[in-house]
Coordinates of C-alpha atoms and ligand atoms in Angstrom, one line a residue:
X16 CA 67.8 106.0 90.9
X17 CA 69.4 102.5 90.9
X18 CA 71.7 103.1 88.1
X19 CA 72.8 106.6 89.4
X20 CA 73.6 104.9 92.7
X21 CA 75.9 102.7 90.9
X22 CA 77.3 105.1 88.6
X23 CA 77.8 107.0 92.3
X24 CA 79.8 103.5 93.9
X25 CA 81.9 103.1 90.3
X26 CA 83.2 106.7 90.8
X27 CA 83.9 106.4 94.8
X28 CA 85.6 102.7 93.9
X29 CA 88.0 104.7 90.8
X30 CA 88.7 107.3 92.7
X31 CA 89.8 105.8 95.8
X32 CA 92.4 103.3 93.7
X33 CA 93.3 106.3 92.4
X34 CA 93.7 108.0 95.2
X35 CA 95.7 104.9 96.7
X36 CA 97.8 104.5 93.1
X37 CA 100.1 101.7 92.3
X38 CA 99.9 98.4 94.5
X39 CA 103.1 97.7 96.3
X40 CA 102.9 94.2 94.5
X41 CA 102.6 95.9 91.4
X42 CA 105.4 98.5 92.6
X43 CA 107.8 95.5 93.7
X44 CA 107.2 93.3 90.6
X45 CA 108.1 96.3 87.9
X46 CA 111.3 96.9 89.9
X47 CA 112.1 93.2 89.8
X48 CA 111.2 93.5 86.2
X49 CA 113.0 96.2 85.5
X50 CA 115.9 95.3 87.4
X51 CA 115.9 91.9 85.3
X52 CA 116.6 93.4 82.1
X53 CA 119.2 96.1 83.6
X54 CA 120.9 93.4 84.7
X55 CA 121.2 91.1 81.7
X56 CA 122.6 93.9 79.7
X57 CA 125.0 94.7 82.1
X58 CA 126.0 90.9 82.7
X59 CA 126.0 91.1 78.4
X60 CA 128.5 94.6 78.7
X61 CA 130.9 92.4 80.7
X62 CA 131.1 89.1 79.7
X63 CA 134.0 89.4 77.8
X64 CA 136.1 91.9 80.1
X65 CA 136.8 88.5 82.5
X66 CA 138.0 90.4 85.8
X67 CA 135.6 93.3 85.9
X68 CA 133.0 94.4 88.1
X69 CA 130.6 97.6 87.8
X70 CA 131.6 100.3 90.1
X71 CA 129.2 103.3 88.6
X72 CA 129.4 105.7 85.2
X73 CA 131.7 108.4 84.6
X74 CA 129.0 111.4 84.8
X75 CA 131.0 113.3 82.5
X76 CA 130.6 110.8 79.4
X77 CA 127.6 108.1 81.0
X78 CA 130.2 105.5 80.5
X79 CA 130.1 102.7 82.3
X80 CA 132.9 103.0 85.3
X81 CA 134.4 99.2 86.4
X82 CA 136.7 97.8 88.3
X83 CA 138.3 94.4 89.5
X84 CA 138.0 92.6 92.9
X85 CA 139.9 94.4 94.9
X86 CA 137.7 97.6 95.3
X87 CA 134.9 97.2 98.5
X88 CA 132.0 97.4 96.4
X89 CA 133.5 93.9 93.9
X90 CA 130.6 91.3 95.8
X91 CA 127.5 93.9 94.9
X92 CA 126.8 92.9 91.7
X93 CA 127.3 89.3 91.6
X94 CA 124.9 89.7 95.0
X95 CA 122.6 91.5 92.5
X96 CA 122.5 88.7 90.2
X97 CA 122.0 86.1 93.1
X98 CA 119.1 88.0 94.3
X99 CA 117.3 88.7 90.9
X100 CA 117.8 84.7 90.5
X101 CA 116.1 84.1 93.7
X102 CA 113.0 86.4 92.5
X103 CA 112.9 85.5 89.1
X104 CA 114.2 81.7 88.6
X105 CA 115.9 82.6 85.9
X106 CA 118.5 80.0 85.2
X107 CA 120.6 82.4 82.8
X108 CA 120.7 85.1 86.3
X109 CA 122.0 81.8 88.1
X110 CA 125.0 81.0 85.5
X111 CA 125.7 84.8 85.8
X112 CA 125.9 84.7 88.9
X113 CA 127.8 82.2 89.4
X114 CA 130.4 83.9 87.0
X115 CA 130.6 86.9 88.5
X116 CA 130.8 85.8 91.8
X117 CA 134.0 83.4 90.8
X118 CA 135.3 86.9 90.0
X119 CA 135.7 87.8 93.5
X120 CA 137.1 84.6 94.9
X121 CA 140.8 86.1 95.8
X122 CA 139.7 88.0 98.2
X123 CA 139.2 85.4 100.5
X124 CA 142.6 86.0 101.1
X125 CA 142.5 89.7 101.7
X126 CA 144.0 91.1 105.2
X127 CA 145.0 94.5 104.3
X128 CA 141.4 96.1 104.8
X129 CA 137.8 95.1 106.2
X130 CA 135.9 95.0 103.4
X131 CA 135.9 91.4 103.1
X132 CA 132.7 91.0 104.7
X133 CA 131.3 93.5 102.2
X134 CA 132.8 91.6 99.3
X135 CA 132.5 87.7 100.0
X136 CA 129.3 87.5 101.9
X137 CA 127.2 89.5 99.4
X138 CA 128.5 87.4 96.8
X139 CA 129.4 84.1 97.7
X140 CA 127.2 84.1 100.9
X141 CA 124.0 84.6 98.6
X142 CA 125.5 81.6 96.1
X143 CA 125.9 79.5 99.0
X144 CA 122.3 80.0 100.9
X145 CA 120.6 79.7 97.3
X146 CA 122.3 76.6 95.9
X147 CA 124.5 74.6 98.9
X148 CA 127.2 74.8 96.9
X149 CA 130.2 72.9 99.3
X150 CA 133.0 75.0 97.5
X151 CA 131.2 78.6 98.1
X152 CA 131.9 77.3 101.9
X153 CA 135.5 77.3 101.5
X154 CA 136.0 80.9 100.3
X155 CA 133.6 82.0 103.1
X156 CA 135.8 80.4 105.8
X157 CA 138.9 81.7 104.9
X158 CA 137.7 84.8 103.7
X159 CA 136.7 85.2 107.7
X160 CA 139.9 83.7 108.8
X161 CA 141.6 87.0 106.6
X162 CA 139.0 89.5 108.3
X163 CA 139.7 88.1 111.5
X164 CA 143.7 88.8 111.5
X165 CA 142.5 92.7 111.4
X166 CA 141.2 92.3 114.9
X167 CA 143.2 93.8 118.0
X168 CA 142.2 91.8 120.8
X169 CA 143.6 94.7 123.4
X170 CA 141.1 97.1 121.6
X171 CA 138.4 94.6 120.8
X172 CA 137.8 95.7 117.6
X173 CA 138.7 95.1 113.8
X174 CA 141.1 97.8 111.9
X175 CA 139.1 98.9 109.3
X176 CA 141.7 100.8 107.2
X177 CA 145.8 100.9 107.1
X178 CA 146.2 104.1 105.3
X179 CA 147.2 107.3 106.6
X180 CA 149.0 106.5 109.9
X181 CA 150.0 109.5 110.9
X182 CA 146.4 110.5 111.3
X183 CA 144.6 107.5 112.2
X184 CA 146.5 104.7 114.9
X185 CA 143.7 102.1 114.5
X186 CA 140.7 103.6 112.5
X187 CA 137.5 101.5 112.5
X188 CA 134.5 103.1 110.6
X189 CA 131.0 102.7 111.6
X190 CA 130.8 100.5 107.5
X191 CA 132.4 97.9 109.6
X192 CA 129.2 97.1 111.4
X193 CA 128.2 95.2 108.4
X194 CA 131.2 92.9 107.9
X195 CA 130.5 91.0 110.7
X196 CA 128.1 89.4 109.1
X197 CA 130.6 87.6 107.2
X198 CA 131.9 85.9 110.4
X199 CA 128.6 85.3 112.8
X200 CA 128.3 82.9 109.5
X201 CA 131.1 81.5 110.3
X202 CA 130.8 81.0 113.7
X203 CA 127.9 78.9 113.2
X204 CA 129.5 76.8 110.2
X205 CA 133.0 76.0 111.9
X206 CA 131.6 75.8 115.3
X207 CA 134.7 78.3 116.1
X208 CA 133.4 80.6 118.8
X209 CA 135.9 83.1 118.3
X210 CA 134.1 84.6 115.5
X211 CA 130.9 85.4 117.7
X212 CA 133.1 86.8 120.2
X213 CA 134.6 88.8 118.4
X214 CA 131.8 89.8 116.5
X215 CA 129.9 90.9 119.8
X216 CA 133.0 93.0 120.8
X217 CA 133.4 94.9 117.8
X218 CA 129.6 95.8 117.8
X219 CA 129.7 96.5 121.8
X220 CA 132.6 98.9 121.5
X221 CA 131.2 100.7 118.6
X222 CA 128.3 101.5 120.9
X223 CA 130.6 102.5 123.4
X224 CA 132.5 105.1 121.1
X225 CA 131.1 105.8 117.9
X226 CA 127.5 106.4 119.2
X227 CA 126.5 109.9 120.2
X228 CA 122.9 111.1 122.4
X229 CA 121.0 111.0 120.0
X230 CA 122.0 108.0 118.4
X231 CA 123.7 109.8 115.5
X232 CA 127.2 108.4 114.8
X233 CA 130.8 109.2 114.1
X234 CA 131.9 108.2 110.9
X235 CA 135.7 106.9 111.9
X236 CA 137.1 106.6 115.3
X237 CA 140.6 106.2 115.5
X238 CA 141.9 103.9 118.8
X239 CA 145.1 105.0 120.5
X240 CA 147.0 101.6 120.2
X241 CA 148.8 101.7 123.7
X242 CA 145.7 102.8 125.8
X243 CA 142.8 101.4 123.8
X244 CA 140.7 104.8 124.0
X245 CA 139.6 106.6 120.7
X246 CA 141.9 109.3 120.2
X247 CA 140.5 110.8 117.4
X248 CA 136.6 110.7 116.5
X249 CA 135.9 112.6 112.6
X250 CA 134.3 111.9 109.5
X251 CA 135.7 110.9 106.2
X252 CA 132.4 111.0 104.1
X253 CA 130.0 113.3 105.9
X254 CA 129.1 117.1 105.9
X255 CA 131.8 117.5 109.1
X256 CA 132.8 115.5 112.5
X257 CA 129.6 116.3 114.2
X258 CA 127.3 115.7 111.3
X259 CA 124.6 113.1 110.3
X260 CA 126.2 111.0 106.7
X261 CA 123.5 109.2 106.1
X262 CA 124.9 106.2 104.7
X263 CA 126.7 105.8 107.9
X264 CA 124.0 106.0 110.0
X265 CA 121.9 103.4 107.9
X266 CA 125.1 101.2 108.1
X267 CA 124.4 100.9 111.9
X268 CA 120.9 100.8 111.7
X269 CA 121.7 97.8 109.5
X270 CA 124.4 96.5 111.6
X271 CA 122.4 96.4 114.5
X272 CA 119.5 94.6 112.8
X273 CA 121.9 92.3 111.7
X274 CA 123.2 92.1 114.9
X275 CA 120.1 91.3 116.8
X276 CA 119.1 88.5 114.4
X277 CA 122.3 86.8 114.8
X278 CA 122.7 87.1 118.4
X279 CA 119.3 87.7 119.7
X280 CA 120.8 89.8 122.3
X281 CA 118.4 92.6 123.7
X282 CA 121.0 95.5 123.4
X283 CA 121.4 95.7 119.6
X284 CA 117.6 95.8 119.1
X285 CA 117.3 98.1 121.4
X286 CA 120.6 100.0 119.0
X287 CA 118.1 99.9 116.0
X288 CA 115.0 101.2 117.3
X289 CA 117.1 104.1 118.5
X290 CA 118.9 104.5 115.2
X291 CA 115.6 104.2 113.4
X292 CA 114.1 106.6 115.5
X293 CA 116.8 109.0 114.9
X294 CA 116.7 108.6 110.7
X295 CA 112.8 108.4 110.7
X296 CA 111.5 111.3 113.0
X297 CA 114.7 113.6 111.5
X298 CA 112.9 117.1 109.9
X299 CA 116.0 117.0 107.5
X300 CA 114.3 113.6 106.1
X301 CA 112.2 114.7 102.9
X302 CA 108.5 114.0 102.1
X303 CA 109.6 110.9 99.8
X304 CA 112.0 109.1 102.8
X305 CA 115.2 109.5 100.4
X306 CA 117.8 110.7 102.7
X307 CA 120.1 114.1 101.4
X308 CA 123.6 112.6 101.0
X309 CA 123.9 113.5 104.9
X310 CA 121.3 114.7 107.1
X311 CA 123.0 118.3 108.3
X312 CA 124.5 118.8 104.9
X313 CA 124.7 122.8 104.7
X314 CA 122.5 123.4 101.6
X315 CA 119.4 121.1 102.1
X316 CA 117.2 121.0 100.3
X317 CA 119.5 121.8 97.7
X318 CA 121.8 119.3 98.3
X319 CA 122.3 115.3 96.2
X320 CA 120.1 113.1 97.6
X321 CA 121.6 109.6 97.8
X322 CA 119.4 106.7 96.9
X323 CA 122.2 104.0 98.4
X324 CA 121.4 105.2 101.9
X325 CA 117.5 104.8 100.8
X326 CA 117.8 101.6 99.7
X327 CA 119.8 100.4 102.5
X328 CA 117.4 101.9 105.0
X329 CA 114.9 100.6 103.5
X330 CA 116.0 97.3 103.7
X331 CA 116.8 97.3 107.4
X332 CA 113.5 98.7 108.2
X333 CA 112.0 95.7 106.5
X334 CA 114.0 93.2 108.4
X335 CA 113.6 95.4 112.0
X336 CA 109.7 96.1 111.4
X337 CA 109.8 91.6 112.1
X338 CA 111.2 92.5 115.4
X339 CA 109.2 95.0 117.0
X340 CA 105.5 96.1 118.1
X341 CA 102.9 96.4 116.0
X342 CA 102.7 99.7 116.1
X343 CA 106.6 99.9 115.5
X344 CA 106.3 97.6 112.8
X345 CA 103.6 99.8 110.7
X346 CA 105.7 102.8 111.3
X347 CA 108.8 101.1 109.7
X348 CA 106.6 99.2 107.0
X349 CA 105.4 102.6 106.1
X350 CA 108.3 104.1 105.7
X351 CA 110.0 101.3 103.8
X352 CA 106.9 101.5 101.4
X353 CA 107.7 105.0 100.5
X354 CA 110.9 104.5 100.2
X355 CA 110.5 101.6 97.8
X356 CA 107.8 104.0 96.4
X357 CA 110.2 106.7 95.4
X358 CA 112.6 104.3 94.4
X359 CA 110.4 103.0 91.8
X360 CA 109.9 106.1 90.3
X361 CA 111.0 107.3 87.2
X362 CA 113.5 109.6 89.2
X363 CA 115.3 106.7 90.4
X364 CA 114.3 103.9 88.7
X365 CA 116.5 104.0 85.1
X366 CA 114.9 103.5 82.5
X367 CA 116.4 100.5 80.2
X368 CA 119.3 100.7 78.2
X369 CA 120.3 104.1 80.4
X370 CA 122.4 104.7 83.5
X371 CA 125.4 102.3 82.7
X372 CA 122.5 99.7 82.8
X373 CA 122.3 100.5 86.5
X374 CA 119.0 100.1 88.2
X375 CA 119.2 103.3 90.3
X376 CA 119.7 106.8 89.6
X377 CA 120.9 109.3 92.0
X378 CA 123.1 107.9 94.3
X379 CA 126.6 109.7 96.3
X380 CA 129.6 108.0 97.2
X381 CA 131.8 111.0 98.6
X382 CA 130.8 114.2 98.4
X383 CA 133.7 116.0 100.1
X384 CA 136.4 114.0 97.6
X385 CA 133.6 115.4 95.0
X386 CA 133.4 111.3 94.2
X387 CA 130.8 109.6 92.9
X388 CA 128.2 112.6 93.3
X389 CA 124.9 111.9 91.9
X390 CA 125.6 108.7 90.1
X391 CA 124.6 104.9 89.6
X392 CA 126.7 103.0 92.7
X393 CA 126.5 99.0 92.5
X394 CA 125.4 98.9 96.4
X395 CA 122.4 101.3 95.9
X396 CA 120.8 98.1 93.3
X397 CA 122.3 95.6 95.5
X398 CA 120.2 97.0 98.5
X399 CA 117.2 97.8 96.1
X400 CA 117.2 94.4 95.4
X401 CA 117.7 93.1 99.1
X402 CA 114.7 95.8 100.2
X403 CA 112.4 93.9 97.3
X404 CA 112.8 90.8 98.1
X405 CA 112.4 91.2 101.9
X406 CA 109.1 92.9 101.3
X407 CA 108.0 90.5 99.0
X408 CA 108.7 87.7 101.4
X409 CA 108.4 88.6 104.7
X410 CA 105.4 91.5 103.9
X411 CA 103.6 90.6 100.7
X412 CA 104.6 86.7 101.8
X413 CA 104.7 85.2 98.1
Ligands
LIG17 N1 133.0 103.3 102.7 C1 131.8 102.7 102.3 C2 130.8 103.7 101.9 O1 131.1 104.6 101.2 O2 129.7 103.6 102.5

């Protein structure tokens, strides 16, 4: 009797790990592991190439697509690096990242686009809160000096793109959210208000105009440069003006996060938990939480999935779920977990030696310019890695 009662707890105890599967520890620490070895082979693929950066593979051929500083995406993998130092202490991750972060450093003196949040903060932001090194500050002060001659002070906001004039006065794109980053840091380092306030403009006008009911966004508004007003709201990226791109949407969700931490002002929490809401409670979502390349895209479910915007949300829920209610918090934990779940799986996560040495499968960059459909993209990693790490500090706390 006593040993078939036991034999009865060992099966209930087996089946319920089962039933429960893989520990998020254990999920987080094969990613990291993974990621590690991705990563050093890429790092090896480019060492001698001294002004390249990965960008994705050509889908064609699987080669490995690069490309130097100047493209928005140059800061991702040198933030990679930074980030699989910080959760390995691996001292040959620091020198890489140190290398391919020196790769970027012209761009502090970039004015003729916004993405010099994207590319100097990722990069030499990480280097600088890891390792206090005085020079990194430098490049991160003029780099915000540069993104700060795109701002309008009539409008209130920063120009995101100069191209195509005759269709856009003053374009800003909902991306931009995230580049302010970039210069609440330094606001705080150079005691320069100006960056905060213009910071907190950019991000209250955005509200204003990009932001739709149901917290669903425009992609690019374009501001008439004699009144001020948007005179043209559209996507560039999505499924169509009115539609749901996904990695826009997360890009708020993000920048609001962001926003909130930096500022503690009431307004852009209140921003997130709406966005969230929105992205979470969606029926286009799937079952596994990776979002379709946008959420109204005309052939779900047969439509590209994109594991950047996954990753990304992922991340921000992490950081937002530290900000709310409990039962807030659980909601957003949960979804991040499944998220990081999927992400893990061997549908996303690459396995070694494949994908370019990419971590992550499956990502879009624009499917309407058929670009970058169903690929590796260097953010996608960048925010895998940010979404591990935040879990493992702020959830798993080791
Ligand atoms: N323009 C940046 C992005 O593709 O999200």
């Amino acid at each position: 009797m006593k040993a078939f009662f036991i034999a009865l707890c060992m099966s209930f105890i087996g089946f319920s790990s089962m039933a429960k599967g893989e520990s998020m520890k254990d999920v987080i620490n094969r990613s990291i592991d993974q990621a590690v070895v991705q990563s050093k082979a890429m790092v090896n693929a480019l060492s001698s190439q001294k002004d390249r950066l990965p960008k994705s593979i050509n889908p064609q051929t699987g080669e490995l697509v690069t490309s130097d500083s100047r493209w928005w995406c140059s800061g991702f993998f040198p933030g990679t690096l930074w980030y699989l130092y910080e959760l390995s202490n691996d001292e040959q991750l620091r020198e890489a990242a140190e290398e391919f972060t020196a790769r970027v450093e012209r761009e502090k003196f970039t004015t003729n686009n916004h993405d010099v949040g994207f590319m100097l903060y990722c990069s030499f932001g990480n280097g600088l809160r890891l390792t206090q090194n005085k020079a990194y500050e430098e490049v991160l002060l003029t780099g915000s000096k540069s993104l700060s001659t795109r701002y309008n002070p009539e409008i209130g906001l920063i120009k995101s793109w100069d191209s195509n004039p005759a269709k856009w006065q003053f374009p800003v794109i909902i991306d931009n959210m995230m580049n302010l980053e970039l210069l609440l840091w330094a606001s705080k380092y150079s005691g320069d208000s100006t960056f905060y306030k213009l910071s907190v403009s950019h991000a209250d006008k955005t509200i204003e105009h990009h932001y739709r009911p149901d917290y669903s966004c425009y992609h690019v508004v374009s501001y008439d440069t004699i009144t001020g007003e948007p005179h043209v709201k559209q996507t560039h990226q999505g499924a169509s003006d009115e539609s749901i791109w996904s990695r826009g949407q997360v890009w708020g969700l993000y920048g609001y996060s962001m926003m909130y931490r930096e500022t503690g002002l009431e307004r852009y929490l209140i921003m997130a938990k709406n966005i969230a809401a929105l992205l979470i409670h969606h029926p286009n979502l799937p079952e596994d939480k990776i979002p379709y390349w946008d959420y109204l895209a005309s052939e779900i479910p047969d439509e590209p999935r994109d594991a950047s915007a996954g990753a990304l949300m992922a991340s921000a829920l992490i950081e937002l779920s530290g900000y709310v209610d409990k039962k807030l918090k659980k909601e957003y934990l949960s979804i991040a977990e499944q998220q990081l779940r999927t992400l893990a799986s061997p549908e996303y996560l690459a396995k070694e030696g494949t994908n370019g040495n990419f971590v992550l499968k499956h990502s879009v960059g624009s499917k309407p310019h058929n670009s970058e459909v169903d690929v590796p993209l260097t953010y996608a990693d960048y925010y895998f890695m940010e979404a591990l790490l935040r879990y493992k500090k702020n959830v798993l706390k080791n």
